[in-house]
Short mmCIF file of C-alpha atoms in Angstrom, two decimals:
data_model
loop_
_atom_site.label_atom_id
_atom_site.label_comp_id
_atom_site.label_asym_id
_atom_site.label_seq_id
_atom_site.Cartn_x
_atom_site.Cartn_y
_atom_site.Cartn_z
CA UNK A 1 82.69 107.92 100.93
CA UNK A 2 81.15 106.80 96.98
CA UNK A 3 79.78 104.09 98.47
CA UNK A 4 78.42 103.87 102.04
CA UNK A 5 76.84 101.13 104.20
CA UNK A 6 72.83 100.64 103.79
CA UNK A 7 70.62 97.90 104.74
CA UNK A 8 72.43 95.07 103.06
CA UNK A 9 75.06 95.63 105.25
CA UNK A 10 78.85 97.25 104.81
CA UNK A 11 80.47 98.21 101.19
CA UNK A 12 83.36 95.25 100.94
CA UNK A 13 85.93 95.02 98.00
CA UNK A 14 84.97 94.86 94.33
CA UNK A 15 85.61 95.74 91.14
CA UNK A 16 84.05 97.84 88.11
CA UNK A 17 83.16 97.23 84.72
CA UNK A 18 82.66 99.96 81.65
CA UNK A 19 79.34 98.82 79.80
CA UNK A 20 80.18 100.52 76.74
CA UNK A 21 77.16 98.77 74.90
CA UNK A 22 74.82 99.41 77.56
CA UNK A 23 73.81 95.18 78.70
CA UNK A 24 72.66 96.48 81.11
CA UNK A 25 69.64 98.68 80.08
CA UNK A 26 71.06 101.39 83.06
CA UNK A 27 72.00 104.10 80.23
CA UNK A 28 70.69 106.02 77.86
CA UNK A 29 72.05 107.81 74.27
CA UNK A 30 73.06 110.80 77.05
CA UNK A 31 75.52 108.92 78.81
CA UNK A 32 78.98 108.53 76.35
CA UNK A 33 79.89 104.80 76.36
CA UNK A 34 83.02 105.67 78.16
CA UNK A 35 81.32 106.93 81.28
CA UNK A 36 78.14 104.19 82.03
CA UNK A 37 80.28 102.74 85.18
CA UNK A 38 78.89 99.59 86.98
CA UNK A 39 80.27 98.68 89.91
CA UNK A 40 80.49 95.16 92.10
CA UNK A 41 81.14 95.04 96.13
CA UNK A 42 80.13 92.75 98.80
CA UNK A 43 77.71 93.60 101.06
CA UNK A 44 78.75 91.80 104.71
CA UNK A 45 76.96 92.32 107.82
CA UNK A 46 73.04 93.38 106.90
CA UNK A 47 70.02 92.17 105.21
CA UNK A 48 71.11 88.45 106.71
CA UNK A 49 68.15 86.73 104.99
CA UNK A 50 70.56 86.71 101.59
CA UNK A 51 73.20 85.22 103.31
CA UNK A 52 75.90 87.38 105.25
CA UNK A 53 78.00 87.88 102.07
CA UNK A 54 76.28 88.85 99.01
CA UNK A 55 77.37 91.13 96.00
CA UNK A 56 75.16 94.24 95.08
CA UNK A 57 76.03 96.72 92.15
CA UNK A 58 76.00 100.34 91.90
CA UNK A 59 76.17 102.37 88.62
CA UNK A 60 77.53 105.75 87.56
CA UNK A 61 76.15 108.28 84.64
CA UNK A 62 79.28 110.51 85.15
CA UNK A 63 82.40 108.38 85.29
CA UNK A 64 82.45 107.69 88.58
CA UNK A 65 81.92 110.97 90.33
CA UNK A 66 78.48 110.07 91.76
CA UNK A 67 76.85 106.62 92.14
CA UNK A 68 73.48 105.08 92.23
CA UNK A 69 72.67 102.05 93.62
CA UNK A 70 70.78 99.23 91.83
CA UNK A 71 67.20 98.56 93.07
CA UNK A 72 67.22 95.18 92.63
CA UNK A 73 70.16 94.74 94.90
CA UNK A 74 71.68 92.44 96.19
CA UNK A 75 72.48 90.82 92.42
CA UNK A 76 74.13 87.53 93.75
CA UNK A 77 71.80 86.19 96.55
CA UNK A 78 73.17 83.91 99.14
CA UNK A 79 70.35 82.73 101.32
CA UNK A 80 71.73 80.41 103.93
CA UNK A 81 75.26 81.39 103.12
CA UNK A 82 74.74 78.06 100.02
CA UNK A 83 77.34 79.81 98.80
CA UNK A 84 79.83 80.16 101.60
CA UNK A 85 79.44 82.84 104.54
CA UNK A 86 82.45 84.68 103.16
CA UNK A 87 81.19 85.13 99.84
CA UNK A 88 83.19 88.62 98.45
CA UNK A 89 85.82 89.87 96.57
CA UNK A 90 83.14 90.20 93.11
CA UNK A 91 86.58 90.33 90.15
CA UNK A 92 83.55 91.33 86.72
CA UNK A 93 85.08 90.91 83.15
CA UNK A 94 83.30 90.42 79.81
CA UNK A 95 84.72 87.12 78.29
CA UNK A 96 84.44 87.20 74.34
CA UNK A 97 83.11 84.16 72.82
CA UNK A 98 81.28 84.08 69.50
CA UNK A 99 79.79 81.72 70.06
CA UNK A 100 77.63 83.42 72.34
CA UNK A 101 73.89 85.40 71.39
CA UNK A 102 76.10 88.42 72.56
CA UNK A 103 79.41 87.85 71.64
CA UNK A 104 80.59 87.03 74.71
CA UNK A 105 79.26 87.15 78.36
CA UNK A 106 79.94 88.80 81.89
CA UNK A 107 81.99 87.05 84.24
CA UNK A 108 82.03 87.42 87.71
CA UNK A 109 84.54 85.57 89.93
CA UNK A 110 84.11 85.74 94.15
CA UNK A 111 86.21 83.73 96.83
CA UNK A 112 84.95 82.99 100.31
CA UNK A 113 84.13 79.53 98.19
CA UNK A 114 85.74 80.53 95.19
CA UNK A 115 83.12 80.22 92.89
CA UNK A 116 81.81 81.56 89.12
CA UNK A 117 79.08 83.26 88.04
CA UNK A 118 77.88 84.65 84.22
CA UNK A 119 75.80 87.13 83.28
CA UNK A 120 73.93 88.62 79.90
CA UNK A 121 73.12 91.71 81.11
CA UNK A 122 75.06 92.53 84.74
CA UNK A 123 71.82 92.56 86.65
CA UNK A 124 70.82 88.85 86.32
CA UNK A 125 73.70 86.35 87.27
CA UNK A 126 73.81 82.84 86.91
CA UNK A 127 76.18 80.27 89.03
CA UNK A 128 78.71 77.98 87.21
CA UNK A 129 79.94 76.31 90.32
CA UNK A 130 83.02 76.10 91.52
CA UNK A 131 86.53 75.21 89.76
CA UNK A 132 88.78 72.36 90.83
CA UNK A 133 93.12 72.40 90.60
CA UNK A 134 94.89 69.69 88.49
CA UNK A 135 94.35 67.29 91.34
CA UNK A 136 90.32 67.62 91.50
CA UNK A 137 90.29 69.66 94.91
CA UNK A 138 88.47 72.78 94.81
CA UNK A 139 90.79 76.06 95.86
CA UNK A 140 89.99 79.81 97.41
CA UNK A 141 91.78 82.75 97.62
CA UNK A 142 91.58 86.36 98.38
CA UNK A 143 90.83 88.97 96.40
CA UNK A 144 90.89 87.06 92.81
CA UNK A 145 91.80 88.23 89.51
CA UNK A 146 91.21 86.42 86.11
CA UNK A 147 93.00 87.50 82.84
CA UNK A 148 93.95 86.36 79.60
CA UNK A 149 97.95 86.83 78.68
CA UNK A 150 99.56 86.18 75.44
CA UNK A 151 102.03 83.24 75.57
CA UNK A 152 105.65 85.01 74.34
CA UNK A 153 103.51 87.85 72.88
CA UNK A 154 101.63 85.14 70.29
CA UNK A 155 97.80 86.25 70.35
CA UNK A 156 97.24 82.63 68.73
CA UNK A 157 98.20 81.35 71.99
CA UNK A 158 96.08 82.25 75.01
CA UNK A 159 96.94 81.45 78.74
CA UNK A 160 94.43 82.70 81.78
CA UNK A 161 96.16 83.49 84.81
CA UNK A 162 94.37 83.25 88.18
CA UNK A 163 95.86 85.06 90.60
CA UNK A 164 94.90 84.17 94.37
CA UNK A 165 95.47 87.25 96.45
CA UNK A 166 99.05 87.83 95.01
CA UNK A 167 100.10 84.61 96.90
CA UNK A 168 100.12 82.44 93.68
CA UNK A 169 98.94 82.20 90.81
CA UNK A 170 97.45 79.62 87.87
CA UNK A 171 97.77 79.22 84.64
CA UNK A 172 94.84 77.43 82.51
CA UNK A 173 91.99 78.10 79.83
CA UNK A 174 88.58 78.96 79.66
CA UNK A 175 85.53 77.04 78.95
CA UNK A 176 82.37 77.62 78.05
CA UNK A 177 79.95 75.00 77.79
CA UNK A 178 76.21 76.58 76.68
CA UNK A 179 74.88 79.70 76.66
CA UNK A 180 75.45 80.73 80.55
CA UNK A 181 78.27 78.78 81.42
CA UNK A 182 82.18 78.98 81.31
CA UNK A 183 84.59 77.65 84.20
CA UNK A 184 88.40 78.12 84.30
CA UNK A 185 90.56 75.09 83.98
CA UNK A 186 93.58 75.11 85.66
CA UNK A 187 96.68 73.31 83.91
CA UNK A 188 99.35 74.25 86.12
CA UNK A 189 99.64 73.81 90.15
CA UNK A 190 100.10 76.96 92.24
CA UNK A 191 103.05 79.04 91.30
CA UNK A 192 104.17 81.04 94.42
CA UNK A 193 106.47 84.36 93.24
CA UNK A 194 109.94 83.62 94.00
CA UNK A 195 109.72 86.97 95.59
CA UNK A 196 106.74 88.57 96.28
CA UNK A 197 103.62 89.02 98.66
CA UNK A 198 103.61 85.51 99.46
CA UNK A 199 106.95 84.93 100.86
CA UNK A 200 106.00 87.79 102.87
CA UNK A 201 103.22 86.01 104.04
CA UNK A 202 104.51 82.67 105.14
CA UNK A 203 107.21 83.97 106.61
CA UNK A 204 105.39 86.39 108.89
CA UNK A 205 107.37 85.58 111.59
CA UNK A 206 109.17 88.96 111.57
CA UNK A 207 108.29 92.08 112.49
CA UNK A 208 109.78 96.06 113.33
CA UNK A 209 109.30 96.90 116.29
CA UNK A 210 110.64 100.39 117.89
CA UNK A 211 113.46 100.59 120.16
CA UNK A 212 114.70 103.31 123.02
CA UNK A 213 116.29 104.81 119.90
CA UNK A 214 114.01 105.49 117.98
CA UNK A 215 115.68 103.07 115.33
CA UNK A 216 113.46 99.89 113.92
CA UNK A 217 115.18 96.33 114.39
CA UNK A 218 113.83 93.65 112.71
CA UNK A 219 112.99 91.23 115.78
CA UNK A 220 111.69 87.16 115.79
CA UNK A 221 107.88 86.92 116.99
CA UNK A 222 106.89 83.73 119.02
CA UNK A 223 103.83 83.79 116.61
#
């Protein structure tokens, strides 16, 4: 295992970042751009006094062959669970604005309360709150994913995508308003695949089951 259980409790899912231009402060003039790693998990299970969901970070000076882990973990404290019990699923991205001291900031996006958090130097992460749809309800997902697409190829015309566990998807912008906040806006409603993961999903009614034979029938469940 890269990354094993300690005392903030088991190694959850994540994602991982490249900071080329060293935010951080993890990395020295050794360690070629390409290879100063930073990964995001959630911690579930341990260290319950921030929260039974948090997100700690571990970083890699070889590309990901060995990791170390962050001493100022966990990153994203949840005392109390204030930000949902199931906080996990950390999606990190660097959103360009120049507007920004930077030239941008860090994003991070986690469900279990689906909620958005920014960041100047990946160590240090401040919470936006939570998005609402086109109807003013908040939303949640699975593992999320956040990313800009080019409308018919025409970089003049951005569109984020939010994609909720591969069960639907939103289209909208982003916004940032100050130096340590931005928040996606949906414009669209949820867009389910017309074939995909969540058709498997709603209609998991079916399942193989083995017969005498040895064959696999596909047979109604009285789930």
């Amino acid at each position: 295992l890269a990354i094993t259980p300690d005392k903030w409790g088991m190694a959850w899912s994540g994602s991982a970042v490249i900071d080329r231009d060293n935010t951080s402060g993890l990395f020295d003039d050794e360690t070629p751009p390409e290879s100063r790693l930073v990964c995001f998990y959630a911690a579930v299970g341990a260290g319950l006094e921030y929260g039974y969901a948090k997100e700690c970070m571990v970083y890699s000076k070889d590309g990901g062959r060995t990791f170390i882990r962050y001493p100022g973990n966990p990153v994203v404290k949840n005392p109390g669970d204030m930000y949902g019990g199931g906080l996990r699923d950390p999606k990190v991205f660097w959103y360009s604005d120049d507007s920004m001291p930077q030239g941008g900031i860090w994003v991070m996006v986690c469900v279990g309360n689906l909620t958005f958090f920014t960041s100047h130097n990946l160590t240090e992460w401040h919470c936006c709150g939570r998005p609402t749809d086109i109807h003013g309800e908040v939303f949640d997902s699975e593992c999320p994913d956040l990313f800009p697409l080019a409308v018919d190829g025409d970089p003049d015309n951005i569109k984020w995508v939010y994609t909720g566990g591969g069960l639907y998807y939103i289209l909208g912008h982003l916004e940032s308003s100050g130096p340590e906040h931005v928040m996606f806006v949906p414009e669209t409603d949820k867009i389910v695949p017309l074939k995909g993961f969540a058709m498997l999903w709603e209609s998991n009614q079916t399942t193989a089951r083995p017969t005498p034979s040895g064959d696999q029938r596909q047979v109604r469940s009285s789930a």
